[in-house]
Amino acid sequence: MRPNSKRRILLSGLLFLFVLGFLLSLLEGPVETDLKDLFGFVFQGQGDENLKIILIDLRLSRALLAFLVGASLSLSGAILQGYFQNPMAGPFVVGVSSGASFGAVLCIYLGWNISFLGLSLQSLFAFASGFGIVFLVYLLSQRKGVFKVETLLLTGIAAGALASALTSFLIFFKSESYEQAVFWLLGSFQLADWKHITAVLPYFLVCFVVAQWLAKDMNLLVQGDETAQALGCPVSRMRKTFLVLSTLLAASSVSVCGIIGFIGLVVPHWVRILIGPDHRHLFFFSSLTGGVFLVYSDLLARTFLFPTELPIGIITAAVGAPFFIYLLSQRR
Amino acid sequence: MTILDVTNLCAGYENGYVITDISFFLEQGEFISILGQNGSGKSTLIKALQGLLKNVSGRIEVEGEDLFSLNPRQIAKKIAYVPQISGLTFEFSVTEIIHMGRYAHQGRWGGTSAVDSGIIDEVMDLTQTAHLKEKKIAHLSGGERQRVMIARALAQDTPLLFLDEPSSHLDIHYQVEIYQILKRLQEEKGKTILTTEHNINLAVPYSHQLMFLKQGRIYGSGPPQKMITKDHIKDVFEADVEIRENPHSRLPEISLIPKPGRQS
């Protein structure tokens, strides 16, 4: 099959799942609503203030946030896999997510709740500590311009574990709430509202446009630094840009919904299997697939043990961790 | 016309220079092979000549311009490079790989223009890679892969072509095939070609000039007839050889003298 038609089929499939996922997200919840309520509300303006709050402020914002976070984390993963020339990288594996989560929690417990033009100090902290971790991993895993997979994975996991331990320490030291710990370490959209969307959306849009703009450069980078430069790519400038992009994406997500692991690892993989490694398409389709995947994961998190909510990180880990092990076993 | 002029080039990595005091020049349309032992600085030299190394001093002029004042995109329009190994992490198809050669000529948003497509068709023809188009690069044989890498370099449409050990890991049949392609490019397209090579007998019939490197310095350079002598080979490669004339090409050829075993 021609790559073009493969992409068209995937796009149609994803758009269908996207619409269906949002529809289900709007209908599903503790308060019973059916299609009639929904259509009446959307097309005829029927229903009271309560219905509006439930549909728009609770369910729609939540689905939208899940979509944006899924898209951000998957795009971050696609960038990191190219960056490290390794299909096993991802924001969680490399330790960025855990680092960002530590930064966000630290900011909360210092009580510095300042935000300016949608730019909160919390996401700034998340970004700084996420960046710190990825930079550390970068320094430790690079030997003469070559990334050793083993060192990359081990330092990423160790640095991530350390950051998670610090996060847990902060939470148990200063807080009485067990739910807080679960939120930051396993992720949740329970607290989703429009404020969170405005905290994620600008980062995603900017990073997505820049990544798409530089997608050809990423295609060259994964051929190796020397080859890339010989073909005309300004390698060191590109590397810096991509590292900042992937960290921004992961940190902005983590700062609103905690750590949601493995999605950034598996989604670019699925997409690569379906449409090939060309980053001009990979970035777009990873974002879309990741968004849709997280909308369904959140649906499952809400309904699986209803009325109790599962932390969404459990679901993504249940899908992602076995896949990660499978990838490890495939390595020769 | 001098196309590449190198003066007092020193280059290396973080821990110091590997090659020192390299000076030479190339005329347009020349074919030069750089020979030397492992670790003599062949790969370092070929990288330094296209500005891939940071720790450098000296001067390199390409088509009269100072190489160190050019950005990667500008260099990629003058010099194309076929590296020894290339990334195979992700399964790009042959056509995707060859298209990458057009990067330096394209804008970031732009797609493939008619000029790009024309050049790509032509280089696939020259390298006989058109039938491999849809295949994944990882599924090709060594010889096919090397031809694809040459096609990508040709797509850059540059006057200079550098190849780092183009014959390594190839069967004899493919070694000759690759050099035939290079010779054709030099003769028909007027390309200036610089290769590093292990196999002395392979380099001789195709090169106008041989350059011998020893411990990071130029030991000597000149036409094969002048360079291939018993003493030179002994000095540069620490090997005892016999020189004879190849009956077909009338060019010098080396044969190794086996040392007697301990038992005999």
XYZ file of C-alpha atoms in Angstrom:
596
model
C 0.000 0.000 0.000
C 1.258 3.496 -0.809
C 2.340 5.545 2.215
C -0.134 8.230 1.217
C -3.180 6.004 1.386
C -1.946 4.423 4.625
C -1.913 7.865 6.173
C -5.357 8.661 4.841
C -6.847 5.491 6.314
C -5.189 6.139 9.672
C -6.437 9.715 9.695
C -10.034 8.680 9.011
C -9.869 5.996 11.682
C -8.461 8.396 14.249
C -11.007 11.100 13.471
C -13.819 8.598 13.920
C -12.376 7.432 17.252
C -11.864 11.064 18.256
C -15.517 11.969 17.748
C -16.746 8.764 19.359
C -14.396 9.241 22.315
C -15.629 12.746 22.987
C -19.232 11.674 22.646
C -18.756 8.860 25.166
C -16.858 11.181 27.507
C -19.770 13.629 27.460
C -22.361 10.918 28.142
C -20.502 8.949 30.786
C -20.460 10.047 34.409
C -21.998 9.769 37.876
C -25.041 11.803 36.787
C -26.969 9.886 34.157
C -27.287 11.629 30.830
C -28.290 10.211 27.473
C -27.995 11.209 23.851
C -31.321 13.035 24.019
C -30.097 15.315 26.823
C -26.883 15.954 24.963
C -28.444 16.777 21.607
C -31.187 18.800 23.252
C -28.532 20.811 25.054
C -26.266 21.280 22.064
C -28.821 21.978 19.341
C -31.831 23.451 21.155
C -30.259 24.985 24.226
C -32.427 22.817 26.488
C -31.473 21.917 30.037
C -30.665 23.771 33.210
C -27.522 25.341 34.603
C -26.582 22.020 36.240
C -26.577 20.184 32.950
C -24.404 22.889 31.472
C -21.888 22.577 34.305
C -21.835 18.800 34.003
C -21.445 18.719 30.229
C -19.177 21.698 29.608
C -17.229 22.397 32.773
C -16.851 18.853 34.014
C -16.957 16.439 31.114
C -15.926 18.428 28.069
C -13.034 20.144 29.831
C -11.891 16.805 31.160
C -11.964 15.078 27.779
C -10.238 18.017 26.170
C -7.532 18.063 28.815
C -6.996 14.314 28.413
C -6.663 14.822 24.684
C -4.169 17.667 25.026
C -2.056 15.865 27.593
C -2.044 12.682 25.508
C -1.014 14.672 22.460
C 1.703 16.552 24.375
C 3.216 13.467 25.978
C 3.186 11.511 22.713
C 4.761 14.348 20.772
C 7.343 14.672 23.527
C 8.028 10.943 23.199
C 8.327 11.117 19.410
C 10.845 13.943 19.761
C 12.857 12.180 22.468
C 13.018 8.939 20.490
C 14.472 10.851 17.575
C 16.707 12.868 19.835
C 18.289 9.813 21.436
C 18.065 7.834 18.180
C 16.393 5.235 20.238
C 12.852 3.893 20.048
C 12.848 3.120 23.762
C 13.074 6.708 24.936
C 10.081 8.666 26.183
C 9.365 11.393 28.729
C 8.718 8.851 31.476
C 11.582 6.493 30.646
C 14.088 9.332 30.368
C 12.940 10.728 33.716
C 11.555 14.081 32.529
C 8.053 13.355 33.808
C 9.204 12.417 37.293
C 11.513 15.410 37.373
C 8.728 17.756 36.324
C 6.376 16.255 38.880
C 8.926 16.919 41.614
C 9.225 20.556 40.516
C 5.456 21.051 40.553
C 5.056 19.476 43.991
C 7.960 21.479 45.367
C 6.356 24.679 44.158
C 3.017 23.766 45.746
C 4.592 23.001 49.092
C 6.613 26.147 49.093
C 3.242 27.825 48.735
C 4.375 29.881 45.762
C 1.118 29.954 43.909
C 1.791 32.725 41.451
C 0.637 32.826 37.892
C 1.052 35.466 35.249
C -0.643 35.479 31.845
C -1.416 31.788 32.077
C 2.216 31.090 32.889
C 2.206 29.628 36.380
C 5.238 29.370 38.583
C 4.272 25.742 39.072
C 4.786 24.844 35.431
C 7.995 26.856 35.420
C 9.265 24.771 38.327
C 8.115 21.619 36.572
C 9.959 22.677 33.458
C 13.166 23.555 35.314
C 13.395 20.289 37.225
C 12.313 18.227 34.204
C 15.007 19.916 32.185
C 17.552 19.310 34.935
C 16.841 15.577 34.855
C 16.964 15.216 31.091
C 20.195 17.178 30.966
C 21.740 14.933 33.604
C 20.665 11.830 31.712
C 22.028 13.344 28.523
C 25.438 14.023 30.056
C 25.714 10.610 31.647
C 24.545 8.542 28.703
C 26.602 10.250 26.011
C 30.028 8.892 25.252
C 31.857 10.511 22.347
C 28.665 11.620 20.678
C 27.065 8.188 20.861
C 24.201 7.323 23.188
C 24.517 3.972 24.840
C 21.062 2.502 25.183
C 21.798 0.737 28.444
C 23.175 3.847 30.130
C 20.354 5.955 28.762
C 17.669 3.666 30.150
C 19.403 3.041 33.460
C 20.216 6.682 34.200
C 16.719 7.699 33.125
C 15.116 5.151 35.404
C 17.445 5.937 38.310
C 16.993 9.693 37.979
C 13.238 9.229 37.655
C 13.124 7.032 40.749
C 15.102 9.591 42.712
C 12.788 12.400 41.639
C 9.727 10.293 42.525
C 11.202 9.498 45.928
C 11.752 13.198 46.584
C 8.200 13.920 45.466
C 6.809 11.277 47.812
C 8.946 12.618 50.636
C 7.614 16.129 50.140
C 4.035 14.894 50.020
C 4.241 12.682 53.094
C 6.301 15.225 54.983
C 3.991 18.150 54.527
C 0.630 16.812 53.595
C -1.991 14.707 55.223
C -3.468 13.629 51.944
C -2.790 10.259 50.436
C -4.729 11.234 47.335
C -2.241 13.987 46.617
C 0.545 11.431 46.351
C -1.487 9.221 44.058
C -2.340 12.230 41.910
C 1.252 13.287 41.375
C 2.771 9.840 40.981
C 0.076 8.117 38.928
C -1.755 10.965 37.270
C -5.406 11.919 37.176
C -7.844 14.182 35.375
C -10.238 14.293 38.309
C -9.465 17.946 38.981
C -9.605 18.973 35.318
C -11.043 22.373 34.526
C -10.669 25.098 31.916
C -7.792 26.706 33.806
C -5.754 23.574 33.216
C -6.503 23.647 29.531
C -5.220 27.188 29.229
C -2.086 26.015 31.048
C -1.392 23.243 28.510
C -2.821 24.424 25.207
C -0.371 27.284 24.427
C 2.664 25.064 25.083
C 1.264 22.317 22.940
C 0.412 24.604 20.033
C 3.772 26.355 20.004
C 5.773 23.142 20.399
C 3.713 21.350 17.781
C 4.201 24.070 15.182
C 7.941 24.311 15.867
C 8.353 20.515 15.787
C 6.476 20.307 12.522
C 8.620 23.103 11.126
C 11.809 21.249 12.081
C 10.588 17.752 11.180
C 12.958 17.425 8.230
C 15.855 18.272 10.508
C 14.786 15.479 12.848
C 14.800 13.062 9.909
C 18.432 14.001 9.357
C 19.363 13.903 13.063
C 18.289 10.274 13.389
C 20.817 9.390 10.679
C 23.559 10.318 13.160
C 25.030 13.721 13.969
C 27.840 13.679 11.423
C 25.648 12.521 8.579
C 23.041 15.120 9.525
C 25.547 17.940 9.515
C 27.117 16.768 6.267
C 23.649 16.926 4.714
C 23.336 20.524 5.884
C 21.552 20.333 9.256
C 22.734 22.753 11.977
C 23.027 19.866 14.444
C 23.833 21.467 17.785
C 21.185 24.174 17.401
C 18.576 21.587 16.447
C 19.481 19.332 19.349
C 19.040 22.156 21.844
C 15.706 23.156 20.335
C 14.308 19.642 20.369
C 15.397 19.044 23.953
C 13.598 22.212 25.074
C 10.474 21.268 23.090
C 10.200 17.772 24.519
C 10.768 19.014 28.064
C 8.218 21.844 27.722
C 5.599 19.410 26.441
C 6.150 16.876 29.195
C 6.483 19.436 31.997
C 3.363 21.403 31.061
C 1.366 18.174 31.039
C 2.752 16.851 34.289
C 2.196 20.149 36.071
C -1.582 19.851 35.590
C -2.252 16.133 35.887
C 0.723 14.356 37.439
C 2.804 11.602 35.892
C 1.141 9.546 33.218
C 3.752 7.015 32.244
C 4.560 5.085 29.078
C 2.144 6.818 26.718
C 4.997 8.846 25.222
C 6.887 5.617 24.655
C 4.235 3.450 23.031
C 2.288 5.887 20.880
C 5.116 6.984 18.525
C 5.904 3.286 18.161
C 2.448 2.333 17.019
C 2.425 5.239 14.609
C 5.848 4.331 13.206
C 4.679 0.770 12.569
C 1.620 2.081 10.731
C 3.003 4.940 8.633
C 6.804 4.739 8.826
C 9.469 6.878 10.489
C 9.193 10.159 8.523
C 8.902 12.804 11.247
C 6.923 15.171 9.041
C 3.998 12.770 9.527
C 5.126 11.067 12.720
C 4.844 14.230 14.828
C 1.306 14.953 13.664
C 0.002 11.398 13.932
C 1.680 10.759 17.282
C -0.047 13.826 18.705
C -3.448 12.808 17.353
C -3.112 9.140 18.328
C -1.815 10.003 21.799
C -4.694 12.407 22.367
C -7.309 9.873 21.329
C -5.616 7.099 23.311
C -5.677 9.148 26.504
C -9.326 10.126 26.048
C -10.223 6.411 26.015
C -7.834 5.624 28.866
C -9.543 8.275 30.951
C -12.949 6.857 30.067
C -11.751 3.487 31.278
C -10.276 5.047 34.421
C -13.649 6.580 35.228
C -15.835 3.581 34.491
C -13.788 0.467 35.263
C -14.357 0.466 39.034
C -17.265 2.915 39.071
C -17.950 4.814 41.307
C -14.266 4.676 42.332
C -11.858 6.285 39.895
C -8.654 4.554 38.907
C -5.536 6.713 38.582
C -5.005 6.943 34.843
C -1.297 6.112 35.155
C -2.316 2.564 36.112
C -4.054 2.122 32.775
C -1.288 3.594 30.630
C 1.291 1.539 32.547
C -0.783 -1.611 32.072
C -0.673 -1.051 28.333
C 2.800 0.486 28.119
C 4.957 -1.580 30.452
C 4.348 -4.937 28.701
C 5.052 -3.219 25.398
C 8.292 -1.840 26.800
C 9.322 -5.334 27.911
C 8.427 -6.659 24.485
C 10.681 -4.025 22.875
C 13.522 -4.966 25.208
C 13.168 -8.628 24.232
C 13.225 -7.689 20.545
C 16.652 -6.092 20.801
C 19.442 -8.146 19.346
C 41.180 24.990 -11.425
C 41.915 24.413 -7.765
C 38.731 23.368 -5.995
C 40.062 22.429 -2.571
C 43.066 24.081 -0.977
C 44.201 22.935 2.443
C 46.925 24.732 4.389
C 48.464 23.618 7.688
C 45.331 21.789 8.802
C 45.406 20.331 12.316
C 42.303 18.599 13.632
C 41.091 16.219 16.288
C 38.679 15.696 19.160
C 38.415 16.920 22.773
C 41.708 15.359 23.803
C 43.903 16.888 21.125
C 44.852 16.837 17.474
C 44.906 13.533 15.580
C 46.169 14.991 12.320
C 48.776 17.746 12.114
C 50.114 20.053 9.488
C 48.195 18.741 6.505
C 48.633 20.784 3.323
C 47.521 19.770 -0.164
C 45.250 20.905 -2.965
C 42.897 19.264 -5.422
C 42.146 20.203 -9.003
C 38.583 20.001 -10.212
C 37.838 16.521 -11.563
C 40.633 14.826 -9.658
C 40.321 11.485 -7.891
C 42.412 11.136 -4.740
C 42.652 8.229 -2.315
C 43.971 8.587 1.199
C 45.737 5.502 2.473
C 47.259 4.645 5.813
C 47.133 2.278 8.736
C 44.263 2.149 11.187
C 44.569 5.138 13.468
C 46.695 7.104 11.008
C 43.997 9.801 10.869
C 42.188 8.992 7.593
C 38.688 9.350 9.009
C 39.663 12.386 11.062
C 40.990 14.057 7.928
C 37.899 13.358 5.827
C 35.676 14.758 8.605
C 37.848 17.803 9.207
C 37.847 18.648 5.500
C 34.110 19.268 5.587
C 33.965 21.120 8.878
C 32.558 18.276 10.987
C 35.158 18.639 13.730
C 35.297 21.469 16.237
C 38.902 21.180 17.341
C 40.640 22.461 14.202
C 43.196 25.000 13.100
C 44.650 25.949 9.726
C 42.840 26.921 6.579
C 40.559 25.146 4.103
C 39.355 26.838 0.937
C 36.549 25.291 -1.104
C 35.977 26.911 -4.470
C 37.888 29.909 -3.162
C 35.761 30.316 -0.012
C 36.904 29.863 3.568
C 35.231 26.640 4.750
C 35.147 27.702 8.397
C 33.061 30.760 7.539
C 30.301 28.670 5.907
C 27.284 27.176 7.692
C 26.368 23.466 7.351
C 23.786 24.188 4.656
C 26.305 26.092 2.525
C 28.925 23.378 2.975
C 26.386 20.699 2.035
C 25.951 22.400 -1.332
C 29.680 22.087 -2.034
C 30.688 18.809 -0.420
C 28.687 15.581 -0.205
C 29.741 12.855 2.199
C 29.273 9.110 2.273
C 30.088 8.032 5.838
C 31.342 4.630 6.813
C 28.349 3.707 8.933
C 24.999 5.361 9.099
C 22.024 5.267 11.412
C 19.703 2.353 10.875
C 17.624 2.832 14.020
C 14.487 3.761 12.154
C 13.289 1.999 9.056
C 13.373 4.686 6.403
C 12.758 3.608 2.844
C 15.354 4.026 0.127
C 13.486 6.890 -1.495
C 13.140 8.713 1.838
C 16.878 8.374 2.422
C 17.766 9.673 -1.033
C 15.369 12.618 -0.665
C 17.333 13.690 2.409
C 20.155 14.601 0.062
C 18.032 17.513 -1.176
C 17.697 19.069 2.304
C 20.280 21.797 1.760
C 18.477 22.953 -1.386
C 14.998 23.042 0.138
C 13.184 25.336 2.526
C 11.931 23.952 5.844
C 8.263 23.876 4.880
C 8.818 23.123 1.201
C 8.180 19.743 -0.356
C 9.868 18.103 -3.302
C 10.107 20.375 -6.337
C 10.262 19.299 -9.971
C 14.006 20.004 -9.934
C 14.403 17.788 -6.856
C 12.479 14.935 -8.485
C 14.520 15.232 -11.673
C 17.795 15.029 -9.784
C 16.585 12.137 -7.651
C 15.530 10.142 -10.724
C 18.899 10.811 -12.298
C 20.956 9.723 -9.281
C 18.858 6.580 -8.839
C 19.640 5.807 -12.430
C 23.355 6.408 -12.019
C 23.555 4.222 -8.920
C 21.017 1.639 -10.120
C 18.853 2.053 -7.051
C 15.499 2.870 -8.704
C 14.205 -0.679 -8.254
C 14.961 -0.532 -4.510
C 12.889 2.642 -4.010
C 10.186 1.264 -1.710
C 12.455 -1.088 0.234
C 13.537 -0.421 3.801
C 17.178 0.524 4.115
C 17.789 -2.121 6.794
C 16.680 -4.893 4.441
C 19.313 -4.180 1.795
C 22.619 -5.959 1.241
C 25.852 -4.133 2.001
C 26.466 -3.272 -1.634
C 22.925 -1.997 -2.206
C 23.079 0.103 0.955
C 26.361 1.664 -0.125
C 24.843 2.543 -3.499
C 21.898 4.205 -1.752
C 24.291 6.252 0.397
C 26.133 7.322 -2.741
C 22.816 8.211 -4.371
C 21.924 10.418 -1.389
C 25.302 12.155 -1.611
C 24.823 12.672 -5.353
C 21.384 14.163 -4.733
C 23.207 16.960 -2.915
C 24.438 17.965 -6.360
C 27.887 19.078 -5.218
C 31.175 19.475 -7.078
C 33.029 17.533 -4.366
C 32.296 14.006 -3.177
C 33.974 12.509 -0.073
C 33.708 8.822 0.809
C 34.990 7.190 3.993
C 36.140 3.653 3.149
C 33.467 3.000 0.530
C 34.638 -0.586 0.029
C 34.707 -1.750 3.651
C 32.434 -4.681 4.476
C 31.765 -5.334 0.801
C 32.441 -8.434 -1.298
C 35.020 -8.068 -4.072
C 32.285 -7.887 -6.691
C 30.636 -4.909 -4.958
C 33.968 -3.207 -4.288
C 34.653 -3.004 -8.002
C 31.068 -1.989 -8.729
C 31.247 0.966 -6.309
C 34.535 2.173 -7.774
C 33.178 1.852 -11.316
C 30.310 4.139 -10.321
C 32.747 6.634 -8.796
C 34.959 6.591 -11.856
C 31.980 7.233 -14.084
C 30.940 10.190 -11.926
C 34.409 11.638 -12.097
C 34.725 11.179 -15.842
C 31.207 12.083 -16.970
C 30.117 14.564 -14.323
C 33.485 16.109 -13.567
C 33.139 15.382 -9.862
C 36.168 15.760 -7.649
C 36.389 12.638 -5.540
C 38.237 12.014 -2.305
C 38.124 8.629 -0.614
C 39.866 6.902 2.232
C 40.706 3.320 1.447
C 42.240 0.251 3.057
C 42.690 -1.791 -0.053
C 45.736 -0.423 -1.873
C 45.240 -2.508 -5.011
C 41.675 -1.243 -5.325
C 42.670 2.418 -4.993
C 45.513 2.332 -7.546
C 43.635 1.868 -10.843
C 40.999 4.519 -10.012
C 43.064 7.282 -8.405
C 45.035 10.086 -9.987
C 46.724 10.692 -6.685
C 47.435 8.641 -3.606
C 48.099 10.305 -0.277
C 49.809 8.268 2.411
C 49.112 9.241 6.000
C 51.366 8.176 8.837
C 50.669 9.063 12.451
C 48.502 11.986 11.472
C 50.921 13.544 8.987
C 51.266 13.339 5.234
C 54.000 10.834 4.473
C 53.866 11.614 0.792
C 51.491 12.010 -2.113
C 51.578 11.667 -5.864
C 50.465 9.441 -8.724
C 50.259 5.690 -7.964
C 53.304 4.875 -10.101
C 55.414 7.092 -7.880
C 53.844 6.204 -4.531
C 53.643 2.411 -4.747
C 57.151 1.293 -3.910
C 58.432 -1.398 -1.623
C 60.047 1.128 0.720
C 57.017 3.391 0.978
C 54.710 0.500 1.829
C 57.213 -0.796 4.380
C 57.437 2.676 5.967
C 53.732 3.458 6.020
C 52.107 0.090 6.600
C 54.981 -1.814 8.230
C 54.385 -4.643 5.776
C 56.804 -6.469 3.522
C 55.464 -6.548 -0.005
C 56.509 -7.364 -3.518
C 55.597 -4.854 -6.238
C 54.697 -6.106 -9.668
C 52.908 -4.773 -12.693
C 49.264 -5.620 -13.172
C 49.180 -7.256 -16.637
C 45.870 -5.567 -17.555
C 46.233 -2.043 -16.251
C 50.045 -1.819 -16.424
C 49.838 -0.234 -12.993
C 51.790 -1.242 -9.918
C 50.212 -3.791 -7.636
C 51.328 -5.111 -4.278
C 51.441 -8.679 -3.124
C 52.138 -9.667 0.449
C 55.126 -11.797 1.254
C 53.995 -14.466 3.679
C 56.324 -14.852 6.622
C 57.540 -18.427 7.200
C 55.594 -20.145 9.971
C 57.272 -21.205 13.187
C 57.069 -24.907 12.378
C 58.921 -24.823 9.076
